[in-house]
Amino acid sequence: MPADRTALYWARKGLSATKARALGWHIFARQAVVIVSGRQPNVPYDAITALGSAFCRVTRVKLHAMTNPGPVFNALHVAFPALRQIKLEATNTQMSHTMHAPTSLTHIEVTSCPAFAVCATPVPCLRSLVLNMAGTNTSALAFARQHARTLVKLVVKHIHVRDCPMLVLDENNLSVEYGQVQVLRLDVLGAYDPELVAQRMCVQGTPFPSLQYLNCGSLYPFANNVLLRGALHTLRVLVISVDATVAAWLLPEATCLRKYTRLAGMEARIVSRADVGDTQNIAIHARVLDAAFQSPHMQWLRIRYPNSHVAEYSNKPKIKL
């Protein structure tokens, strides 16, 4: 238990509500770290219920599971009735229970959870979702699509380029619209595999009509402007990996960035692959620079090569979202 009383650590032996009151920490706790170990995976339900009367102000929970987290996950709303944010890490676990997320949640972050999509009930207030696809089944993307109407921020880390269409297309291959998403960050794997890059899809639809911040710094995963389509009057910051394919649709002419009427900042990361010569990279660099200088609202521009800071131009502080 930390001395500053800002977090409750509930480990294998548990912490009773009586002891918490005796210490006087139930008044201060805002965050709980719940560890479900392999030695004692089933915490008694009455003990979880008792915690709720003491830690009614806890709004954030980190759940680290080394075995099936289902029973504990399903009881969190009882233990912490004010719960709004949860971070779930369930490495090498087998889900044997259907997981029902508390309906009060506004933020969920999932790391290395092989079957997170077994969450059967929707979360009506969910505004922010972070998915780390390393060790997480791609069915978790269905959870993102399920909450497309309410999400404002969507971050997907370590997603393979071939799996990206599942984020914007449903099981019937129809476009999904994330009508309120303002911040989108995709950390895409496969940037230096020419065969995979060549297979990027041209996807139809307008999945992000309210987008203000787009970060695809590792690899832009599509062969067209599907992520930016519809954001002509909302986009403020663009961080994008630029290769010849992206340059063809993003920078077809020097005035192409003017159509993004609110674009104030841009970071272009030039992709240097083994099959691409320096001449082509220099040409892309020049096209980015020319287009940015002709964009009347651009306040800052950064152009990067991998592991190297190339050039930065700014007349005002960067916008942070």
PDB file of C-alpha atoms in Angstrom:
ATOM      1  CA  MET A   1       0.000   0.000   0.000  1.00  0.00           C
ATOM      2  CA  PRO A   2       1.642   3.267  -1.063  1.00  0.00           C
ATOM      3  CA  ALA A   3       2.254   5.872   1.572  1.00  0.00           C
ATOM      4  CA  ASP A   4       0.638   8.669  -0.433  1.00  0.00           C
ATOM      5  CA  ARG A   5      -2.720   6.843  -0.277  1.00  0.00           C
ATOM      6  CA  THR A   6      -3.533   7.600  -3.911  1.00  0.00           C
ATOM      7  CA  ALA A   7      -3.837   3.952  -4.991  1.00  0.00           C
ATOM      8  CA  LEU A   8      -5.227   0.779  -3.507  1.00  0.00           C
ATOM      9  CA  TYR A   9      -3.235  -2.372  -4.208  1.00  0.00           C
ATOM     10  CA  TRP A  10      -5.457  -5.393  -3.832  1.00  0.00           C
ATOM     11  CA  ALA A  11      -3.256  -8.465  -4.220  1.00  0.00           C
ATOM     12  CA  ARG A  12      -3.721 -12.204  -3.632  1.00  0.00           C
ATOM     13  CA  LYS A  13      -4.615 -11.966   0.058  1.00  0.00           C
ATOM     14  CA  GLY A  14      -6.979  -9.077  -0.468  1.00  0.00           C
ATOM     15  CA  LEU A  15      -7.685  -6.039   1.710  1.00  0.00           C
ATOM     16  CA  SER A  16     -10.812  -5.890   3.815  1.00  0.00           C
ATOM     17  CA  ALA A  17     -13.065  -2.865   4.000  1.00  0.00           C
ATOM     18  CA  THR A  18     -12.678  -2.893   7.795  1.00  0.00           C
ATOM     19  CA  LYS A  19      -8.914  -2.558   7.565  1.00  0.00           C
ATOM     20  CA  ALA A  20      -9.219   0.131   4.908  1.00  0.00           C
ATOM     21  CA  ARG A  21     -11.470   2.192   7.172  1.00  0.00           C
ATOM     22  CA  ALA A  22      -9.133   1.659  10.112  1.00  0.00           C
ATOM     23  CA  LEU A  23      -6.264   3.081   8.062  1.00  0.00           C
ATOM     24  CA  GLY A  24      -8.420   5.951   6.885  1.00  0.00           C
ATOM     25  CA  TRP A  25      -7.454   5.359   3.254  1.00  0.00           C
ATOM     26  CA  HIS A  26     -10.929   4.764   1.872  1.00  0.00           C
ATOM     27  CA  ILE A  27     -11.458   8.534   1.786  1.00  0.00           C
ATOM     28  CA  PHE A  28      -8.435   9.184  -0.412  1.00  0.00           C
ATOM     29  CA  ALA A  29      -8.266   6.246  -2.829  1.00  0.00           C
ATOM     30  CA  ARG A  30      -8.990   7.143  -6.447  1.00  0.00           C
ATOM     31  CA  GLN A  31      -7.181   4.302  -8.221  1.00  0.00           C
ATOM     32  CA  ALA A  32      -7.039   0.569  -7.587  1.00  0.00           C
ATOM     33  CA  VAL A  33      -4.576  -2.002  -8.909  1.00  0.00           C
ATOM     34  CA  VAL A  34      -6.171  -5.444  -8.886  1.00  0.00           C
ATOM     35  CA  ILE A  35      -3.923  -8.476  -9.354  1.00  0.00           C
ATOM     36  CA  VAL A  36      -5.510 -11.830 -10.184  1.00  0.00           C
ATOM     37  CA  SER A  37      -2.809 -14.424  -9.614  1.00  0.00           C
ATOM     38  CA  GLY A  38      -2.671 -18.048 -10.651  1.00  0.00           C
ATOM     39  CA  ARG A  39      -2.531 -19.200  -7.042  1.00  0.00           C
ATOM     40  CA  GLN A  40      -5.843 -17.755  -5.940  1.00  0.00           C
ATOM     41  CA  PRO A  41      -7.858 -16.720  -9.006  1.00  0.00           C
ATOM     42  CA  ASN A  42     -11.306 -16.720  -7.383  1.00  0.00           C
ATOM     43  CA  VAL A  43     -11.728 -13.860  -4.939  1.00  0.00           C
ATOM     44  CA  PRO A  44     -14.856 -14.374  -2.783  1.00  0.00           C
ATOM     45  CA  TYR A  45     -17.784 -12.348  -4.069  1.00  0.00           C
ATOM     46  CA  ASP A  46     -18.709 -11.086  -0.603  1.00  0.00           C
ATOM     47  CA  ALA A  47     -15.185  -9.700  -0.138  1.00  0.00           C
ATOM     48  CA  ILE A  48     -15.521  -7.775  -3.412  1.00  0.00           C
ATOM     49  CA  THR A  49     -18.920  -6.469  -2.328  1.00  0.00           C
ATOM     50  CA  ALA A  50     -17.475  -5.309   0.988  1.00  0.00           C
ATOM     51  CA  LEU A  51     -14.844  -3.255  -0.819  1.00  0.00           C
ATOM     52  CA  GLY A  52     -17.557  -1.231  -2.514  1.00  0.00           C
ATOM     53  CA  SER A  53     -18.699   0.371   0.718  1.00  0.00           C
ATOM     54  CA  ALA A  54     -15.196   1.575   1.508  1.00  0.00           C
ATOM     55  CA  PHE A  55     -13.729   2.557  -1.838  1.00  0.00           C
ATOM     56  CA  CYS A  56     -16.711   4.292  -3.381  1.00  0.00           C
ATOM     57  CA  ARG A  57     -14.508   7.087  -4.796  1.00  0.00           C
ATOM     58  CA  VAL A  58     -12.213   4.880  -6.871  1.00  0.00           C
ATOM     59  CA  THR A  59     -12.676   5.835 -10.531  1.00  0.00           C
ATOM     60  CA  ARG A  60      -9.655   4.110 -12.139  1.00  0.00           C
ATOM     61  CA  VAL A  61      -8.711   0.429 -12.001  1.00  0.00           C
ATOM     62  CA  LYS A  62      -5.709  -1.442 -13.401  1.00  0.00           C
ATOM     63  CA  LEU A  63      -6.494  -5.140 -13.645  1.00  0.00           C
ATOM     64  CA  HIS A  64      -3.464  -7.411 -14.062  1.00  0.00           C
ATOM     65  CA  ALA A  65      -4.552 -10.996 -14.649  1.00  0.00           C
ATOM     66  CA  MET A  66      -2.262 -14.013 -14.767  1.00  0.00           C
ATOM     67  CA  THR A  67      -5.261 -16.307 -14.984  1.00  0.00           C
ATOM     68  CA  ASN A  68      -8.872 -15.962 -16.138  1.00  0.00           C
ATOM     69  CA  PRO A  69      -9.967 -12.439 -15.081  1.00  0.00           C
ATOM     70  CA  GLY A  70     -13.646 -12.951 -15.905  1.00  0.00           C
ATOM     71  CA  PRO A  71     -15.130 -13.315 -12.376  1.00  0.00           C
ATOM     72  CA  VAL A  72     -13.200 -10.353 -10.981  1.00  0.00           C
ATOM     73  CA  PHE A  73     -13.845  -8.194 -14.066  1.00  0.00           C
ATOM     74  CA  ASN A  74     -17.577  -8.831 -13.763  1.00  0.00           C
ATOM     75  CA  ALA A  75     -17.586  -7.799 -10.091  1.00  0.00           C
ATOM     76  CA  LEU A  76     -15.678  -4.528 -10.491  1.00  0.00           C
ATOM     77  CA  HIS A  77     -18.841  -2.441 -10.678  1.00  0.00           C
ATOM     78  CA  VAL A  78     -19.789  -3.804  -7.246  1.00  0.00           C
ATOM     79  CA  ALA A  79     -16.399  -3.145  -5.674  1.00  0.00           C
ATOM     80  CA  PHE A  80     -15.972   0.278  -7.257  1.00  0.00           C
ATOM     81  CA  PRO A  81     -19.360   1.859  -8.066  1.00  0.00           C
ATOM     82  CA  ALA A  82     -17.764   5.102  -9.306  1.00  0.00           C
ATOM     83  CA  LEU A  83     -15.542   3.259 -11.804  1.00  0.00           C
ATOM     84  CA  ARG A  84     -14.965   5.211 -15.032  1.00  0.00           C
ATOM     85  CA  GLN A  85     -11.626   3.972 -16.417  1.00  0.00           C
ATOM     86  CA  ILE A  86     -10.099   0.515 -16.608  1.00  0.00           C
ATOM     87  CA  LYS A  87      -6.806  -0.827 -17.928  1.00  0.00           C
ATOM     88  CA  LEU A  88      -6.848  -4.585 -18.508  1.00  0.00           C
ATOM     89  CA  GLU A  89      -3.729  -6.680 -18.994  1.00  0.00           C
ATOM     90  CA  ALA A  90      -4.312 -10.412 -19.177  1.00  0.00           C
ATOM     91  CA  THR A  91      -1.178 -12.043 -20.547  1.00  0.00           C
ATOM     92  CA  ASN A  92      -1.345 -15.750 -21.427  1.00  0.00           C
ATOM     93  CA  THR A  93      -4.802 -16.240 -19.953  1.00  0.00           C
ATOM     94  CA  GLN A  94      -7.712 -18.379 -21.026  1.00  0.00           C
ATOM     95  CA  MET A  95     -11.153 -16.774 -20.799  1.00  0.00           C
ATOM     96  CA  SER A  96     -13.660 -19.198 -19.331  1.00  0.00           C
ATOM     97  CA  HIS A  97     -16.251 -16.588 -18.325  1.00  0.00           C
ATOM     98  CA  THR A  98     -18.204 -14.085 -20.366  1.00  0.00           C
ATOM     99  CA  MET A  99     -16.947 -10.622 -19.389  1.00  0.00           C
ATOM    100  CA  HIS A 100     -19.485  -7.855 -18.851  1.00  0.00           C
ATOM    101  CA  ALA A 101     -17.928  -4.379 -18.754  1.00  0.00           C
ATOM    102  CA  PRO A 102     -19.424  -1.923 -16.243  1.00  0.00           C
ATOM    103  CA  THR A 103     -21.826   0.341 -18.119  1.00  0.00           C
ATOM    104  CA  SER A 104     -20.407   3.440 -16.380  1.00  0.00           C
ATOM    105  CA  LEU A 105     -17.007   3.146 -18.095  1.00  0.00           C
ATOM    106  CA  THR A 106     -15.802   6.035 -20.247  1.00  0.00           C
ATOM    107  CA  HIS A 107     -12.267   4.709 -20.959  1.00  0.00           C
ATOM    108  CA  ILE A 108     -10.963   1.191 -21.584  1.00  0.00           C
ATOM    109  CA  GLU A 109      -7.375   0.173 -22.341  1.00  0.00           C
ATOM    110  CA  VAL A 110      -6.612  -3.431 -23.257  1.00  0.00           C
ATOM    111  CA  THR A 111      -3.161  -5.022 -23.462  1.00  0.00           C
ATOM    112  CA  SER A 112      -2.340  -8.624 -24.371  1.00  0.00           C
ATOM    113  CA  CYS A 113      -5.838  -9.943 -23.771  1.00  0.00           C
ATOM    114  CA  PRO A 114      -6.392 -12.900 -26.117  1.00  0.00           C
ATOM    115  CA  ALA A 115     -10.202 -12.789 -26.088  1.00  0.00           C
ATOM    116  CA  PHE A 116     -11.271  -9.363 -24.911  1.00  0.00           C
ATOM    117  CA  ALA A 117     -14.149  -9.335 -27.390  1.00  0.00           C
ATOM    118  CA  VAL A 118     -16.050 -11.753 -25.165  1.00  0.00           C
ATOM    119  CA  CYS A 119     -17.375  -8.610 -23.472  1.00  0.00           C
ATOM    120  CA  ALA A 120     -20.987  -9.287 -24.300  1.00  0.00           C
ATOM    121  CA  THR A 121     -22.657  -6.080 -23.190  1.00  0.00           C
ATOM    122  CA  PRO A 122     -22.161  -2.655 -24.814  1.00  0.00           C
ATOM    123  CA  VAL A 123     -20.753   0.229 -22.781  1.00  0.00           C
ATOM    124  CA  PRO A 124     -23.077   3.148 -23.549  1.00  0.00           C
ATOM    125  CA  CYS A 125     -20.812   5.908 -22.168  1.00  0.00           C
ATOM    126  CA  LEU A 126     -17.518   4.698 -23.651  1.00  0.00           C
ATOM    127  CA  ARG A 127     -15.606   7.690 -25.030  1.00  0.00           C
ATOM    128  CA  SER A 128     -11.998   6.489 -25.201  1.00  0.00           C
ATOM    129  CA  LEU A 129     -10.611   3.111 -26.260  1.00  0.00           C
ATOM    130  CA  VAL A 130      -6.976   1.962 -26.416  1.00  0.00           C
ATOM    131  CA  LEU A 131      -6.264  -1.477 -27.898  1.00  0.00           C
ATOM    132  CA  ASN A 132      -2.788  -2.978 -27.855  1.00  0.00           C
ATOM    133  CA  MET A 133      -3.049  -5.724 -30.429  1.00  0.00           C
ATOM    134  CA  ALA A 134       0.181  -7.439 -29.321  1.00  0.00           C
ATOM    135  CA  GLY A 135      -1.195 -10.709 -27.981  1.00  0.00           C
ATOM    136  CA  THR A 136      -4.793  -9.552 -28.440  1.00  0.00           C
ATOM    137  CA  ASN A 137      -7.176 -11.351 -30.779  1.00  0.00           C
ATOM    138  CA  THR A 138      -8.291  -9.287 -33.782  1.00  0.00           C
ATOM    139  CA  SER A 139     -11.883  -9.858 -32.668  1.00  0.00           C
ATOM    140  CA  ALA A 140     -11.227  -6.972 -30.273  1.00  0.00           C
ATOM    141  CA  LEU A 141     -11.662  -4.712 -33.304  1.00  0.00           C
ATOM    142  CA  ALA A 142     -15.323  -5.726 -33.307  1.00  0.00           C
ATOM    143  CA  PHE A 143     -15.564  -4.140 -29.858  1.00  0.00           C
ATOM    144  CA  ALA A 144     -14.294  -0.871 -31.348  1.00  0.00           C
ATOM    145  CA  ARG A 145     -16.844  -1.051 -34.172  1.00  0.00           C
ATOM    146  CA  GLN A 146     -19.591  -1.793 -31.652  1.00  0.00           C
ATOM    147  CA  HIS A 147     -18.883   1.549 -29.959  1.00  0.00           C
ATOM    148  CA  ALA A 148     -18.299   3.607 -33.099  1.00  0.00           C
ATOM    149  CA  ARG A 149     -21.179   5.961 -32.237  1.00  0.00           C
ATOM    150  CA  THR A 150     -19.857   7.031 -28.815  1.00  0.00           C
ATOM    151  CA  LEU A 151     -16.053   6.984 -29.142  1.00  0.00           C
ATOM    152  CA  VAL A 152     -14.205  10.307 -29.226  1.00  0.00           C
ATOM    153  CA  LYS A 153     -10.660   8.896 -29.007  1.00  0.00           C
ATOM    154  CA  LEU A 154      -9.442   5.655 -30.578  1.00  0.00           C
ATOM    155  CA  VAL A 155      -5.892   4.306 -30.291  1.00  0.00           C
ATOM    156  CA  VAL A 156      -4.863   0.958 -31.794  1.00  0.00           C
ATOM    157  CA  LYS A 157      -1.269  -0.126 -31.147  1.00  0.00           C
ATOM    158  CA  HIS A 158       0.710  -2.868 -32.887  1.00  0.00           C
ATOM    159  CA  ILE A 159      -1.980  -3.641 -35.438  1.00  0.00           C
ATOM    160  CA  HIS A 160      -0.815  -5.484 -38.552  1.00  0.00           C
ATOM    161  CA  VAL A 161      -1.425  -3.702 -41.836  1.00  0.00           C
ATOM    162  CA  ARG A 162      -3.537  -6.590 -43.145  1.00  0.00           C
ATOM    163  CA  ASP A 163      -5.898  -6.288 -40.150  1.00  0.00           C
ATOM    164  CA  CYS A 164      -6.601  -2.552 -40.515  1.00  0.00           C
ATOM    165  CA  PRO A 165      -9.624  -2.931 -42.843  1.00  0.00           C
ATOM    166  CA  MET A 166     -11.422  -4.718 -39.987  1.00  0.00           C
ATOM    167  CA  LEU A 167     -11.377  -1.424 -38.098  1.00  0.00           C
ATOM    168  CA  VAL A 168     -13.428   0.457 -40.710  1.00  0.00           C
ATOM    169  CA  LEU A 169     -15.396  -2.380 -42.348  1.00  0.00           C
ATOM    170  CA  ASP A 170     -17.881  -4.656 -40.630  1.00  0.00           C
ATOM    171  CA  GLU A 171     -18.339  -8.398 -41.134  1.00  0.00           C
ATOM    172  CA  ASN A 172     -20.446  -7.663 -44.227  1.00  0.00           C
ATOM    173  CA  ASN A 173     -17.707  -5.483 -45.716  1.00  0.00           C
ATOM    174  CA  LEU A 174     -19.772  -2.328 -45.170  1.00  0.00           C
ATOM    175  CA  SER A 175     -18.209   0.920 -43.994  1.00  0.00           C
ATOM    176  CA  VAL A 176     -18.429   1.769 -40.284  1.00  0.00           C
ATOM    177  CA  GLU A 177     -18.774   5.417 -39.250  1.00  0.00           C
ATOM    178  CA  TYR A 178     -17.110   6.690 -36.068  1.00  0.00           C
ATOM    179  CA  GLY A 179     -19.152   9.865 -36.046  1.00  0.00           C
ATOM    180  CA  GLN A 180     -17.643  11.495 -32.939  1.00  0.00           C
ATOM    181  CA  VAL A 181     -13.997  10.361 -33.094  1.00  0.00           C
ATOM    182  CA  GLN A 182     -11.714  13.394 -32.977  1.00  0.00           C
ATOM    183  CA  VAL A 183      -8.420  11.650 -32.154  1.00  0.00           C
ATOM    184  CA  LEU A 184      -7.212   8.577 -34.069  1.00  0.00           C
ATOM    185  CA  ARG A 185      -3.833   6.942 -33.621  1.00  0.00           C
ATOM    186  CA  LEU A 186      -2.781   3.780 -35.447  1.00  0.00           C
ATOM    187  CA  ASP A 187       0.562   2.104 -34.752  1.00  0.00           C
ATOM    188  CA  VAL A 188       0.770  -0.170 -37.807  1.00  0.00           C
ATOM    189  CA  LEU A 189       3.154  -3.095 -38.315  1.00  0.00           C
ATOM    190  CA  GLY A 190       4.547  -4.072 -41.715  1.00  0.00           C
ATOM    191  CA  ALA A 191       6.029  -0.785 -42.945  1.00  0.00           C
ATOM    192  CA  TYR A 192       9.216  -2.362 -44.269  1.00  0.00           C
ATOM    193  CA  ASP A 193       7.693  -5.352 -46.046  1.00  0.00           C
ATOM    194  CA  PRO A 194       7.229  -4.241 -49.697  1.00  0.00           C
ATOM    195  CA  GLU A 195       4.865  -7.137 -50.448  1.00  0.00           C
ATOM    196  CA  LEU A 196       2.493  -6.236 -47.603  1.00  0.00           C
ATOM    197  CA  VAL A 197       2.662  -2.533 -48.377  1.00  0.00           C
ATOM    198  CA  ALA A 198       1.759  -3.231 -52.000  1.00  0.00           C
ATOM    199  CA  GLN A 199      -1.395  -5.064 -50.842  1.00  0.00           C
ATOM    200  CA  ARG A 200      -2.901  -2.081 -49.016  1.00  0.00           C
ATOM    201  CA  MET A 201      -6.587  -1.712 -49.837  1.00  0.00           C
ATOM    202  CA  CYS A 202      -8.601   1.163 -51.276  1.00  0.00           C
ATOM    203  CA  VAL A 203     -11.518   1.326 -48.838  1.00  0.00           C
ATOM    204  CA  GLN A 204     -14.771   3.173 -49.521  1.00  0.00           C
ATOM    205  CA  GLY A 205     -16.878   5.163 -47.089  1.00  0.00           C
ATOM    206  CA  THR A 206     -16.264   8.039 -44.662  1.00  0.00           C
ATOM    207  CA  PRO A 207     -15.438   6.405 -41.332  1.00  0.00           C
ATOM    208  CA  PHE A 208     -14.111   9.499 -39.497  1.00  0.00           C
ATOM    209  CA  PRO A 209     -16.116  12.622 -40.466  1.00  0.00           C
ATOM    210  CA  SER A 210     -15.172  14.590 -37.310  1.00  0.00           C
ATOM    211  CA  LEU A 211     -11.441  13.810 -37.173  1.00  0.00           C
ATOM    212  CA  GLN A 212      -9.185  16.522 -35.710  1.00  0.00           C
ATOM    213  CA  TYR A 213      -5.969  14.595 -34.996  1.00  0.00           C
ATOM    214  CA  LEU A 214      -4.612  11.693 -37.049  1.00  0.00           C
ATOM    215  CA  ASN A 215      -1.399   9.861 -36.198  1.00  0.00           C
ATOM    216  CA  CYS A 216      -0.260   7.129 -38.604  1.00  0.00           C
ATOM    217  CA  GLY A 217       3.438   7.717 -38.052  1.00  0.00           C
ATOM    218  CA  SER A 218       4.635   4.147 -38.589  1.00  0.00           C
ATOM    219  CA  LEU A 219       2.633   3.265 -41.712  1.00  0.00           C
ATOM    220  CA  TYR A 220      -0.487   4.631 -43.349  1.00  0.00           C
ATOM    221  CA  PRO A 221      -2.435   1.376 -43.789  1.00  0.00           C
ATOM    222  CA  PHE A 222      -4.599   2.118 -46.853  1.00  0.00           C
ATOM    223  CA  ALA A 223      -4.013   2.925 -50.512  1.00  0.00           C
ATOM    224  CA  ASN A 224      -6.387   5.910 -50.505  1.00  0.00           C
ATOM    225  CA  ASN A 225      -7.498   8.782 -48.279  1.00  0.00           C
ATOM    226  CA  VAL A 226     -10.226   6.881 -46.442  1.00  0.00           C
ATOM    227  CA  LEU A 227      -9.111   8.017 -42.969  1.00  0.00           C
ATOM    228  CA  LEU A 228      -9.061  11.694 -43.990  1.00  0.00           C
ATOM    229  CA  ARG A 229     -12.138  11.646 -46.170  1.00  0.00           C
ATOM    230  CA  GLY A 230     -14.751  13.870 -44.577  1.00  0.00           C
ATOM    231  CA  ALA A 231     -12.247  15.741 -42.352  1.00  0.00           C
ATOM    232  CA  LEU A 232     -11.682  18.664 -44.739  1.00  0.00           C
ATOM    233  CA  HIS A 233     -13.052  21.203 -42.244  1.00  0.00           C
ATOM    234  CA  THR A 234     -12.085  19.515 -38.955  1.00  0.00           C
ATOM    235  CA  LEU A 235      -8.504  18.210 -39.294  1.00  0.00           C
ATOM    236  CA  ARG A 236      -6.035  20.228 -37.200  1.00  0.00           C
ATOM    237  CA  VAL A 237      -2.952  17.993 -36.789  1.00  0.00           C
ATOM    238  CA  LEU A 238      -1.652  15.324 -39.172  1.00  0.00           C
ATOM    239  CA  VAL A 239       1.177  12.911 -38.347  1.00  0.00           C
ATOM    240  CA  ILE A 240       1.628  10.559 -41.280  1.00  0.00           C
ATOM    241  CA  SER A 241       4.137   8.180 -42.796  1.00  0.00           C
ATOM    242  CA  VAL A 242       4.677   9.246 -46.403  1.00  0.00           C
ATOM    243  CA  ASP A 243       5.826   6.903 -49.157  1.00  0.00           C
ATOM    244  CA  ALA A 244       5.197   7.060 -52.899  1.00  0.00           C
ATOM    245  CA  THR A 245       1.646   5.656 -52.578  1.00  0.00           C
ATOM    246  CA  VAL A 246       0.614   8.122 -49.882  1.00  0.00           C
ATOM    247  CA  ALA A 247       2.282  11.024 -51.704  1.00  0.00           C
ATOM    248  CA  ALA A 248       0.258  10.184 -54.834  1.00  0.00           C
ATOM    249  CA  TRP A 249      -3.107  10.847 -53.168  1.00  0.00           C
ATOM    250  CA  LEU A 250      -2.082  13.243 -50.372  1.00  0.00           C
ATOM    251  CA  LEU A 251       0.206  15.493 -52.419  1.00  0.00           C
ATOM    252  CA  PRO A 252      -0.934  15.329 -56.046  1.00  0.00           C
ATOM    253  CA  GLU A 253      -0.296  19.063 -56.431  1.00  0.00           C
ATOM    254  CA  ALA A 254       1.241  21.920 -54.483  1.00  0.00           C
ATOM    255  CA  THR A 255      -2.094  23.340 -53.294  1.00  0.00           C
ATOM    256  CA  CYS A 256      -3.526  20.013 -52.130  1.00  0.00           C
ATOM    257  CA  LEU A 257      -3.305  20.737 -48.387  1.00  0.00           C
ATOM    258  CA  ARG A 258      -5.367  23.909 -48.699  1.00  0.00           C
ATOM    259  CA  LYS A 259      -8.564  21.889 -48.752  1.00  0.00           C
ATOM    260  CA  TYR A 260      -7.966  21.018 -45.088  1.00  0.00           C
ATOM    261  CA  THR A 261      -9.152  24.415 -43.935  1.00  0.00           C
ATOM    262  CA  ARG A 262      -8.156  24.050 -40.261  1.00  0.00           C
ATOM    263  CA  LEU A 263      -4.874  22.119 -40.670  1.00  0.00           C
ATOM    264  CA  ALA A 264      -2.362  23.896 -38.421  1.00  0.00           C
ATOM    265  CA  GLY A 265       0.382  21.312 -37.915  1.00  0.00           C
ATOM    266  CA  MET A 266       1.908  18.399 -39.801  1.00  0.00           C
ATOM    267  CA  GLU A 267       4.638  15.838 -39.258  1.00  0.00           C
ATOM    268  CA  ALA A 268       5.611  13.834 -42.334  1.00  0.00           C
ATOM    269  CA  ARG A 269       7.749  10.759 -41.752  1.00  0.00           C
ATOM    270  CA  ILE A 270       9.524   9.764 -44.950  1.00  0.00           C
ATOM    271  CA  VAL A 271       9.701   5.995 -45.274  1.00  0.00           C
ATOM    272  CA  SER A 272      13.112   4.751 -46.410  1.00  0.00           C
ATOM    273  CA  ARG A 273      12.733   1.199 -47.686  1.00  0.00           C
ATOM    274  CA  ALA A 274      15.403  -0.930 -49.271  1.00  0.00           C
ATOM    275  CA  ASP A 275      13.606  -0.808 -52.637  1.00  0.00           C
ATOM    276  CA  VAL A 276      13.346   3.001 -52.658  1.00  0.00           C
ATOM    277  CA  GLY A 277      16.207   5.227 -53.797  1.00  0.00           C
ATOM    278  CA  ASP A 278      17.312   8.520 -52.273  1.00  0.00           C
ATOM    279  CA  THR A 279      16.086  10.434 -55.328  1.00  0.00           C
ATOM    280  CA  GLN A 280      12.480   9.411 -54.691  1.00  0.00           C
ATOM    281  CA  ASN A 281      12.742  10.298 -50.990  1.00  0.00           C
ATOM    282  CA  ILE A 282      14.141  13.720 -51.821  1.00  0.00           C
ATOM    283  CA  ALA A 283      11.287  14.288 -54.265  1.00  0.00           C
ATOM    284  CA  ILE A 284       8.704  13.380 -51.597  1.00  0.00           C
ATOM    285  CA  HIS A 285      10.440  15.685 -49.123  1.00  0.00           C
ATOM    286  CA  ALA A 286      10.198  18.558 -51.602  1.00  0.00           C
ATOM    287  CA  ARG A 287       6.507  17.869 -52.300  1.00  0.00           C
ATOM    288  CA  VAL A 288       5.680  17.913 -48.590  1.00  0.00           C
ATOM    289  CA  LEU A 289       7.569  21.147 -48.095  1.00  0.00           C
ATOM    290  CA  ASP A 290       5.971  22.862 -51.077  1.00  0.00           C
ATOM    291  CA  ALA A 291       2.437  21.827 -50.135  1.00  0.00           C
ATOM    292  CA  ALA A 292       2.886  22.895 -46.497  1.00  0.00           C
ATOM    293  CA  PHE A 293       4.234  26.328 -47.435  1.00  0.00           C
ATOM    294  CA  GLN A 294       1.205  26.929 -49.643  1.00  0.00           C
ATOM    295  CA  SER A 295      -1.244  25.975 -46.907  1.00  0.00           C
ATOM    296  CA  PRO A 296      -2.368  29.306 -45.399  1.00  0.00           C
ATOM    297  CA  HIS A 297      -3.182  28.005 -41.900  1.00  0.00           C
ATOM    298  CA  MET A 298      -0.079  25.837 -41.352  1.00  0.00           C
ATOM    299  CA  GLN A 299       1.699  26.878 -38.154  1.00  0.00           C
ATOM    300  CA  TRP A 300       4.336  24.167 -37.889  1.00  0.00           C
ATOM    301  CA  LEU A 301       5.851  21.432 -40.041  1.00  0.00           C
ATOM    302  CA  ARG A 302       8.263  18.649 -39.184  1.00  0.00           C
ATOM    303  CA  ILE A 303       9.799  16.283 -41.742  1.00  0.00           C
ATOM    304  CA  ARG A 304      11.524  13.166 -40.445  1.00  0.00           C
ATOM    305  CA  TYR A 305      13.457  10.234 -41.759  1.00  0.00           C
ATOM    306  CA  PRO A 306      13.702   7.104 -39.571  1.00  0.00           C
ATOM    307  CA  ASN A 307      15.883   7.835 -36.517  1.00  0.00           C
ATOM    308  CA  SER A 308      16.775  11.247 -37.878  1.00  0.00           C
ATOM    309  CA  HIS A 309      15.391  14.748 -37.432  1.00  0.00           C
ATOM    310  CA  VAL A 310      15.580  16.434 -40.828  1.00  0.00           C
ATOM    311  CA  ALA A 311      13.825  19.771 -40.774  1.00  0.00           C
ATOM    312  CA  GLU A 312      11.354  21.734 -38.707  1.00  0.00           C
ATOM    313  CA  TYR A 313       9.523  24.933 -39.543  1.00  0.00           C
ATOM    314  CA  SER A 314       7.344  26.800 -37.073  1.00  0.00           C
ATOM    315  CA  ASN A 315       5.918  30.243 -36.496  1.00  0.00           C
ATOM    316  CA  LYS A 316       3.762  29.340 -33.480  1.00  0.00           C
ATOM    317  CA  PRO A 317       3.815  26.715 -30.686  1.00  0.00           C
ATOM    318  CA  LYS A 318       2.620  23.269 -31.635  1.00  0.00           C
ATOM    319  CA  ILE A 319      -1.001  22.347 -31.067  1.00  0.00           C
ATOM    320  CA  LYS A 320      -1.435  19.575 -28.554  1.00  0.00           C
ATOM    321  CA  LEU A 321      -4.577  17.458 -28.366  1.00  0.00           C
TER     322      LEU A 321
END
